[in-house]
């Protein structure tokens, strides 16, 4: 838990590196206490239970489940809310298909949370039970190019290959040894 990062409901991006396996459940990143917006993993319905499907929630307004599996291992997951208040979700730098239009998010208040959802003081709400490597919050809607740049800049840290990873120049050297004469007696 930390103080509220932003009370914006448009032009925001939340992004995190998470490690997912068959037992992973829960919300990754939430802005707002019993309001705002959150994304995580679930079974594909209105819950952050054990499952491998990309899921978002506008707290108190609507669930935004998808049928898209994350897969396993390290993933860069990004939730973007554009200038019209419409969310979208990316796994690495691929847009998750879904119907994202509908009721807008309510204004976030109170705090920003990693691994928690609304009402998480209640033992019935799942906590994120996986690994998280980094979390980023932007007060702008990142473009696909910017999401791709973030992926390419950090993917190697998590053992993930990216399509345009950065590598150094190749240096070729040759070593020539002096001629040596050995005499034995």
Short mmCIF file of N, CA and C in Angstrom, two decimals:
data_model
loop_
_atom_site.label_atom_id
_atom_site.label_comp_id
_atom_site.label_asym_id
_atom_site.label_seq_id
_atom_site.Cartn_x
_atom_site.Cartn_y
_atom_site.Cartn_z
N UNK A 1 0.84 -1.19 0.00
CA UNK A 1 0.00 0.00 0.00
C UNK A 1 0.88 1.24 0.00
N UNK A 2 0.44 2.25 -0.73
CA UNK A 2 1.15 3.52 -0.76
C UNK A 2 0.13 4.63 -0.95
N UNK A 3 0.49 5.87 -0.75
CA UNK A 3 -0.46 6.96 -1.01
C UNK A 3 -0.93 6.92 -2.46
N UNK A 4 -2.12 7.46 -2.70
CA UNK A 4 -2.70 7.49 -4.04
C UNK A 4 -1.73 8.14 -5.02
N UNK A 5 -1.44 7.47 -6.12
CA UNK A 5 -0.53 7.99 -7.12
C UNK A 5 -1.20 9.06 -7.97
N UNK A 6 -2.46 8.82 -8.36
CA UNK A 6 -3.17 9.76 -9.22
C UNK A 6 -4.68 9.55 -9.05
N UNK A 7 -5.44 10.66 -9.14
CA UNK A 7 -6.89 10.53 -9.09
C UNK A 7 -7.50 10.64 -10.50
N UNK A 8 -6.68 10.47 -11.52
CA UNK A 8 -7.16 10.55 -12.91
C UNK A 8 -7.91 9.27 -13.29
N UNK A 9 -8.93 9.42 -14.14
CA UNK A 9 -9.64 8.27 -14.70
C UNK A 9 -9.44 8.18 -16.21
N UNK A 10 -8.65 9.07 -16.76
CA UNK A 10 -8.29 9.02 -18.18
C UNK A 10 -6.80 9.33 -18.29
N UNK A 11 -6.23 8.92 -19.43
CA UNK A 11 -4.80 9.19 -19.69
C UNK A 11 -3.91 8.65 -18.57
N UNK A 12 -4.08 7.37 -18.25
CA UNK A 12 -3.22 6.72 -17.26
C UNK A 12 -2.76 5.37 -17.79
N UNK A 13 -1.61 4.94 -17.30
CA UNK A 13 -1.08 3.62 -17.63
C UNK A 13 -0.47 3.03 -16.37
N UNK A 14 -0.81 1.77 -16.11
CA UNK A 14 -0.16 1.00 -15.05
C UNK A 14 0.49 -0.20 -15.73
N UNK A 15 1.72 -0.48 -15.33
CA UNK A 15 2.50 -1.52 -16.01
C UNK A 15 3.31 -2.28 -14.97
N UNK A 16 3.40 -3.60 -15.12
CA UNK A 16 4.18 -4.38 -14.16
C UNK A 16 4.74 -5.64 -14.81
N UNK A 17 5.90 -6.04 -14.33
CA UNK A 17 6.48 -7.34 -14.69
C UNK A 17 6.00 -8.33 -13.64
N UNK A 18 5.34 -9.42 -14.08
CA UNK A 18 4.86 -10.44 -13.16
C UNK A 18 5.27 -11.81 -13.67
N UNK A 19 5.45 -12.73 -12.72
CA UNK A 19 5.76 -14.12 -13.06
C UNK A 19 4.52 -14.95 -12.78
N UNK A 20 4.05 -15.68 -13.80
CA UNK A 20 2.82 -16.45 -13.70
C UNK A 20 3.09 -17.94 -13.85
N UNK A 21 2.40 -18.73 -13.03
CA UNK A 21 2.44 -20.18 -13.17
C UNK A 21 1.02 -20.71 -13.00
N UNK A 22 0.85 -22.03 -12.96
CA UNK A 22 -0.49 -22.62 -12.92
C UNK A 22 -1.27 -22.28 -11.66
N UNK A 23 -0.61 -21.84 -10.60
CA UNK A 23 -1.30 -21.54 -9.34
C UNK A 23 -1.48 -20.05 -9.09
N UNK A 24 -1.08 -19.21 -10.04
CA UNK A 24 -1.13 -17.77 -9.84
C UNK A 24 -2.58 -17.28 -9.80
N UNK A 25 -2.83 -16.35 -8.89
CA UNK A 25 -4.14 -15.71 -8.80
C UNK A 25 -3.94 -14.30 -8.31
N UNK A 26 -4.95 -13.48 -8.51
CA UNK A 26 -5.00 -12.19 -7.85
C UNK A 26 -4.72 -10.98 -8.71
N UNK A 27 -4.94 -9.82 -8.09
CA UNK A 27 -4.70 -8.54 -8.75
C UNK A 27 -3.23 -8.17 -8.70
N UNK A 28 -2.76 -7.52 -9.77
CA UNK A 28 -1.37 -7.08 -9.83
C UNK A 28 -1.22 -5.66 -9.26
N UNK A 29 -2.02 -4.74 -9.76
CA UNK A 29 -1.79 -3.32 -9.53
C UNK A 29 -3.16 -2.64 -9.47
N UNK A 30 -3.40 -1.84 -8.44
CA UNK A 30 -4.68 -1.17 -8.27
C UNK A 30 -4.47 0.28 -7.89
N UNK A 31 -5.24 1.16 -8.49
CA UNK A 31 -5.22 2.58 -8.14
C UNK A 31 -6.60 2.95 -7.61
N UNK A 32 -6.69 3.23 -6.32
CA UNK A 32 -7.95 3.54 -5.65
C UNK A 32 -8.26 2.49 -4.61
N UNK A 33 -9.04 2.86 -3.60
CA UNK A 33 -9.38 1.91 -2.56
C UNK A 33 -10.60 1.09 -2.95
N UNK A 34 -11.79 1.57 -2.68
CA UNK A 34 -13.00 0.86 -3.10
C UNK A 34 -13.58 1.49 -4.35
N UNK A 35 -12.71 2.00 -5.20
CA UNK A 35 -13.06 2.66 -6.45
C UNK A 35 -11.85 2.57 -7.36
N UNK A 36 -11.83 3.27 -8.46
CA UNK A 36 -10.65 3.26 -9.33
C UNK A 36 -10.60 2.05 -10.25
N UNK A 37 -9.38 1.54 -10.48
CA UNK A 37 -9.18 0.51 -11.49
C UNK A 37 -8.05 -0.41 -11.08
N UNK A 38 -8.12 -1.66 -11.58
CA UNK A 38 -7.18 -2.70 -11.20
C UNK A 38 -7.07 -3.72 -12.34
N UNK A 39 -5.93 -4.40 -12.43
CA UNK A 39 -5.79 -5.50 -13.38
C UNK A 39 -5.02 -6.63 -12.74
N UNK A 40 -5.28 -7.85 -13.24
CA UNK A 40 -4.62 -9.03 -12.68
C UNK A 40 -4.96 -10.27 -13.47
N UNK A 41 -4.93 -11.42 -12.79
CA UNK A 41 -5.21 -12.69 -13.44
C UNK A 41 -6.37 -13.38 -12.75
N UNK A 42 -7.16 -14.09 -13.53
CA UNK A 42 -8.32 -14.80 -13.01
C UNK A 42 -8.72 -15.94 -13.91
N UNK A 43 -9.88 -16.51 -13.64
CA UNK A 43 -10.33 -17.67 -14.41
C UNK A 43 -11.12 -17.28 -15.65
N UNK A 44 -11.32 -15.98 -15.88
CA UNK A 44 -12.03 -15.53 -17.08
C UNK A 44 -13.41 -15.00 -16.78
N UNK A 45 -13.79 -14.95 -15.53
CA UNK A 45 -15.07 -14.39 -15.13
C UNK A 45 -14.87 -13.14 -14.30
N UNK A 46 -15.79 -12.89 -13.40
CA UNK A 46 -15.74 -11.69 -12.57
C UNK A 46 -15.05 -11.98 -11.24
N UNK A 47 -13.78 -12.35 -11.32
CA UNK A 47 -13.04 -12.69 -10.11
C UNK A 47 -11.55 -12.75 -10.42
N UNK A 48 -10.74 -12.51 -9.39
CA UNK A 48 -9.29 -12.67 -9.51
C UNK A 48 -8.86 -13.98 -8.88
N UNK A 49 -9.63 -15.05 -9.07
CA UNK A 49 -9.29 -16.37 -8.54
C UNK A 49 -8.21 -17.02 -9.38
N UNK A 50 -7.82 -18.25 -8.99
CA UNK A 50 -6.78 -18.97 -9.71
C UNK A 50 -7.20 -19.12 -11.17
N UNK A 51 -6.35 -18.71 -12.05
CA UNK A 51 -6.63 -18.79 -13.49
C UNK A 51 -5.58 -17.99 -14.25
N UNK A 52 -5.55 -18.17 -15.54
CA UNK A 52 -4.48 -17.58 -16.34
C UNK A 52 -5.03 -16.60 -17.38
N UNK A 53 -6.19 -16.01 -17.12
CA UNK A 53 -6.78 -15.11 -18.09
C UNK A 53 -6.63 -13.65 -17.65
N UNK A 54 -6.36 -12.79 -18.62
CA UNK A 54 -6.20 -11.36 -18.38
C UNK A 54 -7.54 -10.78 -17.93
N UNK A 55 -7.53 -10.06 -16.79
CA UNK A 55 -8.76 -9.53 -16.21
C UNK A 55 -8.52 -8.12 -15.68
N UNK A 56 -9.51 -7.24 -15.91
CA UNK A 56 -9.47 -5.88 -15.37
C UNK A 56 -10.77 -5.61 -14.62
N UNK A 57 -10.74 -4.62 -13.74
CA UNK A 57 -11.92 -4.25 -12.98
C UNK A 57 -11.95 -2.73 -12.80
N UNK A 58 -13.09 -2.13 -13.08
CA UNK A 58 -13.37 -0.76 -12.66
C UNK A 58 -14.19 -0.94 -11.39
N UNK A 59 -13.56 -0.75 -10.25
CA UNK A 59 -14.18 -1.08 -8.97
C UNK A 59 -15.52 -0.37 -8.79
N UNK A 60 -16.52 -1.13 -8.39
CA UNK A 60 -17.85 -0.59 -8.17
C UNK A 60 -18.59 -0.26 -9.46
N UNK A 61 -17.96 -0.47 -10.63
CA UNK A 61 -18.59 -0.12 -11.91
C UNK A 61 -18.78 -1.34 -12.80
N UNK A 62 -17.70 -2.10 -13.07
CA UNK A 62 -17.82 -3.28 -13.94
C UNK A 62 -16.52 -4.08 -13.99
N UNK A 63 -16.68 -5.38 -14.18
CA UNK A 63 -15.56 -6.27 -14.47
C UNK A 63 -15.30 -6.23 -15.97
N UNK A 64 -14.04 -6.43 -16.36
CA UNK A 64 -13.66 -6.47 -17.77
C UNK A 64 -12.82 -7.74 -17.99
N UNK A 65 -13.48 -8.91 -17.99
CA UNK A 65 -12.72 -10.15 -18.20
C UNK A 65 -12.43 -10.36 -19.68
N UNK A 66 -11.41 -11.16 -19.97
CA UNK A 66 -11.10 -11.53 -21.35
C UNK A 66 -10.96 -13.04 -21.41
N UNK A 67 -10.85 -13.57 -22.60
CA UNK A 67 -10.62 -15.00 -22.77
C UNK A 67 -9.16 -15.26 -23.11
N UNK A 68 -8.31 -14.25 -23.00
CA UNK A 68 -6.90 -14.37 -23.38
C UNK A 68 -6.06 -14.89 -22.22
N UNK A 69 -5.34 -15.98 -22.47
CA UNK A 69 -4.41 -16.53 -21.48
C UNK A 69 -3.10 -15.75 -21.51
N UNK A 70 -2.54 -15.55 -20.33
CA UNK A 70 -1.23 -14.92 -20.24
C UNK A 70 -0.12 -15.85 -20.71
N UNK A 71 -0.27 -17.14 -20.48
CA UNK A 71 0.85 -18.06 -20.60
C UNK A 71 1.60 -18.04 -19.28
N UNK A 72 2.71 -18.75 -19.23
CA UNK A 72 3.47 -18.84 -17.99
C UNK A 72 4.83 -18.17 -18.14
N UNK A 73 5.44 -17.86 -17.02
CA UNK A 73 6.73 -17.19 -17.00
C UNK A 73 6.57 -15.70 -16.80
N UNK A 74 7.65 -14.95 -17.04
CA UNK A 74 7.64 -13.51 -16.86
C UNK A 74 6.89 -12.82 -18.00
N UNK A 75 6.03 -11.87 -17.64
CA UNK A 75 5.24 -11.11 -18.61
C UNK A 75 5.23 -9.64 -18.21
N UNK A 76 5.33 -8.76 -19.19
CA UNK A 76 5.12 -7.33 -18.97
C UNK A 76 3.65 -7.07 -19.27
N UNK A 77 2.88 -6.74 -18.24
CA UNK A 77 1.44 -6.54 -18.39
C UNK A 77 1.14 -5.06 -18.21
N UNK A 78 0.36 -4.51 -19.13
CA UNK A 78 0.09 -3.07 -19.15
C UNK A 78 -1.41 -2.84 -19.26
N UNK A 79 -1.92 -1.95 -18.41
CA UNK A 79 -3.31 -1.48 -18.50
C UNK A 79 -3.25 0.00 -18.86
N UNK A 80 -3.91 0.36 -19.96
CA UNK A 80 -3.95 1.75 -20.43
C UNK A 80 -5.40 2.22 -20.40
N UNK A 81 -5.64 3.42 -19.88
CA UNK A 81 -6.97 4.04 -19.98
C UNK A 81 -6.78 5.29 -20.82
N UNK A 82 -7.45 5.34 -21.98
CA UNK A 82 -7.24 6.43 -22.92
C UNK A 82 -8.00 7.70 -22.53
N UNK A 83 -7.94 8.71 -23.39
CA UNK A 83 -8.55 10.01 -23.10
C UNK A 83 -10.08 9.96 -23.03
N UNK A 84 -10.67 8.88 -23.55
CA UNK A 84 -12.13 8.71 -23.47
C UNK A 84 -12.54 7.84 -22.28
N UNK A 85 -11.58 7.38 -21.50
CA UNK A 85 -11.87 6.53 -20.35
C UNK A 85 -12.00 5.06 -20.70
N UNK A 86 -11.63 4.68 -21.93
CA UNK A 86 -11.73 3.29 -22.36
C UNK A 86 -10.41 2.57 -22.05
N UNK A 87 -10.48 1.44 -21.32
CA UNK A 87 -9.26 0.71 -21.00
C UNK A 87 -8.84 -0.23 -22.12
N UNK A 88 -7.58 -0.61 -22.11
CA UNK A 88 -7.08 -1.68 -22.94
C UNK A 88 -5.97 -2.36 -22.16
N UNK A 89 -5.64 -3.56 -22.56
CA UNK A 89 -4.64 -4.34 -21.84
C UNK A 89 -3.67 -4.96 -22.83
N UNK A 90 -2.42 -5.04 -22.45
CA UNK A 90 -1.36 -5.60 -23.29
C UNK A 90 -0.60 -6.64 -22.48
N UNK A 91 -0.24 -7.73 -23.14
CA UNK A 91 0.68 -8.72 -22.58
C UNK A 91 1.93 -8.60 -23.42
N UNK A 92 3.03 -8.28 -22.76
CA UNK A 92 4.26 -7.87 -23.45
C UNK A 92 3.88 -6.69 -24.33
N UNK A 93 3.91 -6.81 -25.63
CA UNK A 93 3.48 -5.68 -26.47
C UNK A 93 2.37 -6.10 -27.42
N UNK A 94 1.55 -7.06 -26.98
CA UNK A 94 0.41 -7.51 -27.79
C UNK A 94 -0.89 -7.09 -27.12
N UNK A 95 -1.75 -6.42 -27.88
CA UNK A 95 -3.05 -6.00 -27.37
C UNK A 95 -3.91 -7.22 -27.10
N UNK A 96 -4.51 -7.27 -25.92
CA UNK A 96 -5.43 -8.33 -25.57
C UNK A 96 -6.80 -7.99 -26.17
N UNK A 97 -7.36 -8.87 -27.03
CA UNK A 97 -8.65 -8.55 -27.61
C UNK A 97 -9.75 -8.58 -26.55
N UNK A 98 -10.73 -7.72 -26.71
CA UNK A 98 -11.84 -7.70 -25.77
C UNK A 98 -12.78 -6.55 -26.05
N UNK A 99 -13.91 -6.57 -25.37
CA UNK A 99 -14.88 -5.49 -25.46
C UNK A 99 -14.65 -4.56 -24.28
N UNK A 100 -13.98 -3.46 -24.53
CA UNK A 100 -13.55 -2.59 -23.45
C UNK A 100 -14.47 -1.40 -23.20
N UNK A 101 -15.49 -1.19 -24.04
CA UNK A 101 -16.37 -0.05 -23.84
C UNK A 101 -17.39 -0.36 -22.75
N UNK A 102 -17.90 0.69 -22.10
CA UNK A 102 -18.88 0.51 -21.05
C UNK A 102 -18.70 1.60 -20.00
N UNK A 103 -19.24 1.35 -18.82
CA UNK A 103 -19.18 2.31 -17.72
C UNK A 103 -17.74 2.70 -17.41
N UNK A 104 -17.49 3.99 -17.23
CA UNK A 104 -16.16 4.49 -16.91
C UNK A 104 -15.78 4.20 -15.46
N UNK A 105 -14.50 4.27 -15.18
CA UNK A 105 -14.01 4.06 -13.81
C UNK A 105 -14.42 5.23 -12.92
N UNK A 106 -14.66 4.93 -11.66
CA UNK A 106 -14.92 6.00 -10.69
C UNK A 106 -13.59 6.59 -10.26
N UNK A 107 -13.61 7.80 -9.76
CA UNK A 107 -12.39 8.51 -9.38
C UNK A 107 -11.69 7.78 -8.24
N UNK A 108 -10.41 7.41 -8.43
CA UNK A 108 -9.67 6.73 -7.37
C UNK A 108 -9.46 7.63 -6.15
N UNK A 109 -9.54 7.03 -4.98
CA UNK A 109 -9.25 7.74 -3.73
C UNK A 109 -8.42 6.85 -2.82
N UNK A 110 -7.86 7.43 -1.82
CA UNK A 110 -7.19 6.77 -0.70
C UNK A 110 -5.80 6.24 -1.01
N UNK A 111 -5.64 5.24 -1.90
CA UNK A 111 -4.31 4.67 -2.06
C UNK A 111 -4.10 3.96 -3.37
N UNK A 112 -2.86 3.53 -3.56
CA UNK A 112 -2.45 2.71 -4.70
C UNK A 112 -1.84 1.44 -4.11
N UNK A 113 -2.13 0.30 -4.72
CA UNK A 113 -1.78 -0.98 -4.11
C UNK A 113 -1.13 -1.92 -5.11
N UNK A 114 -0.17 -2.68 -4.64
CA UNK A 114 0.43 -3.76 -5.43
C UNK A 114 -0.04 -5.07 -4.80
N UNK A 115 -0.59 -5.96 -5.62
CA UNK A 115 -1.01 -7.27 -5.14
C UNK A 115 -2.28 -7.28 -4.32
N UNK A 116 -3.06 -6.20 -4.36
CA UNK A 116 -4.31 -6.12 -3.59
C UNK A 116 -5.43 -5.61 -4.47
N UNK A 117 -6.65 -5.96 -4.10
CA UNK A 117 -7.84 -5.49 -4.80
C UNK A 117 -8.70 -4.68 -3.84
N UNK A 118 -9.86 -4.25 -4.29
CA UNK A 118 -10.79 -3.54 -3.42
C UNK A 118 -11.19 -4.43 -2.27
N UNK A 119 -11.41 -3.84 -1.10
CA UNK A 119 -11.87 -4.59 0.05
C UNK A 119 -10.90 -5.66 0.51
N UNK A 120 -9.62 -5.49 0.23
CA UNK A 120 -8.66 -6.56 0.52
C UNK A 120 -8.38 -6.77 2.00
N UNK A 121 -8.99 -5.99 2.85
CA UNK A 121 -8.86 -6.30 4.27
C UNK A 121 -9.74 -7.51 4.59
N UNK A 122 -10.64 -7.84 3.67
CA UNK A 122 -11.50 -9.01 3.78
C UNK A 122 -10.69 -10.23 3.32
N UNK A 123 -10.64 -11.25 4.14
CA UNK A 123 -9.85 -12.45 3.82
C UNK A 123 -10.36 -13.18 2.59
N UNK A 124 -11.59 -12.90 2.15
CA UNK A 124 -12.15 -13.59 0.99
C UNK A 124 -11.61 -13.07 -0.34
N UNK A 125 -11.03 -11.89 -0.35
CA UNK A 125 -10.48 -11.36 -1.60
C UNK A 125 -9.10 -11.94 -1.83
N UNK A 126 -8.82 -12.46 -3.03
CA UNK A 126 -7.49 -13.03 -3.27
C UNK A 126 -6.41 -11.96 -3.35
N UNK A 127 -5.27 -12.28 -2.82
CA UNK A 127 -4.08 -11.44 -2.98
C UNK A 127 -3.27 -12.05 -4.12
N UNK A 128 -2.43 -11.25 -4.75
CA UNK A 128 -1.54 -11.77 -5.79
C UNK A 128 -0.52 -12.68 -5.11
N UNK A 129 -0.41 -13.90 -5.59
CA UNK A 129 0.48 -14.87 -4.95
C UNK A 129 1.68 -15.23 -5.82
N UNK A 130 2.04 -14.36 -6.76
CA UNK A 130 3.17 -14.63 -7.64
C UNK A 130 4.31 -13.66 -7.39
N UNK A 131 5.25 -13.66 -8.30
CA UNK A 131 6.41 -12.77 -8.21
C UNK A 131 6.14 -11.51 -9.02
N UNK A 132 6.61 -10.38 -8.52
CA UNK A 132 6.50 -9.12 -9.25
C UNK A 132 7.90 -8.51 -9.30
N UNK A 133 8.33 -8.16 -10.51
CA UNK A 133 9.68 -7.65 -10.67
C UNK A 133 9.78 -6.13 -10.68
N UNK A 134 8.74 -5.46 -11.13
CA UNK A 134 8.76 -4.00 -11.23
C UNK A 134 7.33 -3.52 -11.45
N UNK A 135 7.07 -2.27 -11.08
CA UNK A 135 5.75 -1.66 -11.31
C UNK A 135 5.96 -0.21 -11.71
N UNK A 136 5.22 0.23 -12.72
CA UNK A 136 5.34 1.58 -13.25
C UNK A 136 3.96 2.21 -13.35
N UNK A 137 3.85 3.50 -13.05
CA UNK A 137 2.60 4.23 -13.18
C UNK A 137 2.88 5.48 -13.99
N UNK A 138 2.08 5.73 -15.02
CA UNK A 138 2.26 6.89 -15.88
C UNK A 138 0.97 7.70 -15.88
N UNK A 139 1.08 9.01 -15.85
CA UNK A 139 -0.10 9.87 -15.95
C UNK A 139 -0.28 10.29 -17.41
N UNK A 140 -0.23 9.31 -18.28
CA UNK A 140 -0.50 9.44 -19.71
C UNK A 140 -0.81 8.05 -20.23
N UNK A 141 -1.51 8.00 -21.33
CA UNK A 141 -1.80 6.72 -21.98
C UNK A 141 -0.63 6.37 -22.88
N UNK A 142 0.13 5.34 -22.51
CA UNK A 142 1.25 4.93 -23.35
C UNK A 142 0.76 4.41 -24.69
N UNK A 143 1.52 4.68 -25.73
CA UNK A 143 1.24 4.14 -27.05
C UNK A 143 1.84 2.74 -27.16
N UNK A 144 1.45 2.00 -28.18
CA UNK A 144 2.04 0.69 -28.41
C UNK A 144 3.55 0.80 -28.60
N UNK A 145 4.02 1.83 -29.29
CA UNK A 145 5.47 2.02 -29.47
C UNK A 145 6.17 2.21 -28.12
N UNK A 146 5.56 2.96 -27.21
CA UNK A 146 6.16 3.18 -25.89
C UNK A 146 6.14 1.90 -25.05
N UNK A 147 5.08 1.13 -25.14
CA UNK A 147 5.01 -0.15 -24.44
C UNK A 147 6.10 -1.08 -24.98
N UNK A 148 6.26 -1.10 -26.30
CA UNK A 148 7.30 -1.92 -26.93
C UNK A 148 8.70 -1.48 -26.50
N UNK A 149 8.93 -0.17 -26.41
CA UNK A 149 10.22 0.33 -25.94
C UNK A 149 10.50 -0.15 -24.52
N UNK A 150 9.50 -0.08 -23.64
CA UNK A 150 9.68 -0.55 -22.27
C UNK A 150 9.98 -2.05 -22.24
N UNK A 151 9.27 -2.82 -23.06
CA UNK A 151 9.52 -4.25 -23.14
C UNK A 151 10.95 -4.52 -23.60
N UNK A 152 11.36 -3.87 -24.68
CA UNK A 152 12.70 -4.10 -25.22
C UNK A 152 13.80 -3.68 -24.25
N UNK A 153 13.55 -2.63 -23.49
CA UNK A 153 14.57 -2.13 -22.58
C UNK A 153 14.74 -3.01 -21.34
N UNK A 154 13.72 -3.79 -20.98
CA UNK A 154 13.80 -4.54 -19.72
C UNK A 154 13.66 -6.04 -19.87
N UNK A 155 13.30 -6.54 -21.03
CA UNK A 155 13.01 -7.97 -21.22
C UNK A 155 14.17 -8.88 -20.82
N UNK A 156 15.38 -8.50 -21.15
CA UNK A 156 16.54 -9.36 -20.85
C UNK A 156 16.71 -9.59 -19.35
N UNK A 157 16.30 -8.64 -18.52
CA UNK A 157 16.40 -8.80 -17.06
C UNK A 157 15.58 -9.98 -16.57
N UNK A 158 14.51 -10.29 -17.31
CA UNK A 158 13.59 -11.35 -16.91
C UNK A 158 13.73 -12.60 -17.77
N UNK A 159 14.77 -12.66 -18.57
CA UNK A 159 15.02 -13.82 -19.40
C UNK A 159 14.03 -13.97 -20.54
N UNK A 160 13.41 -12.85 -20.93
CA UNK A 160 12.42 -12.85 -21.99
C UNK A 160 13.06 -12.24 -23.23
N UNK A 161 12.88 -12.87 -24.39
CA UNK A 161 13.42 -12.26 -25.59
C UNK A 161 12.37 -11.31 -26.15
N UNK A 162 12.82 -10.21 -26.67
CA UNK A 162 11.92 -9.25 -27.30
C UNK A 162 12.29 -9.15 -28.77
N UNK A 163 11.37 -8.68 -29.56
CA UNK A 163 11.60 -8.66 -31.00
C UNK A 163 12.69 -7.69 -31.42
N UNK A 164 12.89 -6.64 -30.68
CA UNK A 164 13.89 -5.64 -31.04
C UNK A 164 14.85 -5.39 -29.89
N UNK A 165 15.32 -6.46 -29.28
CA UNK A 165 16.19 -6.27 -28.13
C UNK A 165 17.45 -5.52 -28.52
N UNK A 166 17.98 -4.84 -27.56
CA UNK A 166 19.17 -4.01 -27.78
C UNK A 166 20.40 -4.85 -27.51
N UNK A 167 21.39 -4.78 -28.40
CA UNK A 167 22.64 -5.48 -28.17
C UNK A 167 23.79 -4.54 -28.50
N UNK A 168 24.94 -4.88 -27.98
CA UNK A 168 26.09 -4.01 -28.22
C UNK A 168 26.73 -4.33 -29.56
N UNK A 169 27.65 -3.46 -29.98
CA UNK A 169 28.39 -3.68 -31.22
C UNK A 169 29.29 -4.90 -31.06
N UNK A 170 29.59 -5.55 -32.17
CA UNK A 170 30.51 -6.68 -32.16
C UNK A 170 31.93 -6.16 -32.34
N UNK A 171 32.83 -6.68 -31.52
CA UNK A 171 34.25 -6.30 -31.63
C UNK A 171 35.03 -7.57 -31.96
N UNK A 172 35.79 -7.53 -33.03
CA UNK A 172 36.61 -8.66 -33.42
C UNK A 172 38.07 -8.31 -33.19
N UNK A 173 38.76 -9.21 -32.52
CA UNK A 173 40.19 -8.97 -32.25
C UNK A 173 40.99 -10.18 -32.73
N UNK A 174 42.26 -9.93 -33.00
CA UNK A 174 43.16 -11.05 -33.29
C UNK A 174 44.40 -10.86 -32.44
N UNK A 175 44.88 -11.96 -31.95
CA UNK A 175 46.07 -11.92 -31.08
C UNK A 175 47.17 -12.71 -31.79
N UNK A 176 48.31 -12.06 -31.95
CA UNK A 176 49.44 -12.78 -32.54
C UNK A 176 50.51 -12.92 -31.47
N UNK A 177 51.00 -14.15 -31.35
CA UNK A 177 52.00 -14.44 -30.33
C UNK A 177 53.39 -14.37 -30.97
N UNK A 178 54.39 -13.94 -30.19
CA UNK A 178 55.76 -13.93 -30.71
C UNK A 178 56.26 -15.37 -30.93
N UNK A 179 57.21 -15.54 -31.87
CA UNK A 179 57.75 -16.86 -32.12
C UNK A 179 58.72 -17.21 -30.99
N UNK A 180 58.57 -18.42 -30.47
CA UNK A 180 59.39 -18.86 -29.34
C UNK A 180 60.21 -20.08 -29.76
N UNK A 181 61.51 -20.09 -29.39
CA UNK A 181 62.38 -21.23 -29.66
C UNK A 181 62.70 -21.89 -28.34
N UNK A 182 62.52 -23.22 -28.28
CA UNK A 182 62.80 -23.97 -27.04
C UNK A 182 63.94 -24.93 -27.35
N UNK A 183 64.95 -24.88 -26.50
CA UNK A 183 66.08 -25.77 -26.65
C UNK A 183 66.16 -26.63 -25.39
N UNK A 184 66.30 -27.94 -25.58
CA UNK A 184 66.41 -28.79 -24.40
C UNK A 184 67.79 -29.39 -24.35
N UNK A 185 68.29 -29.62 -23.13
CA UNK A 185 69.62 -30.22 -23.01
C UNK A 185 69.58 -31.44 -22.14
#
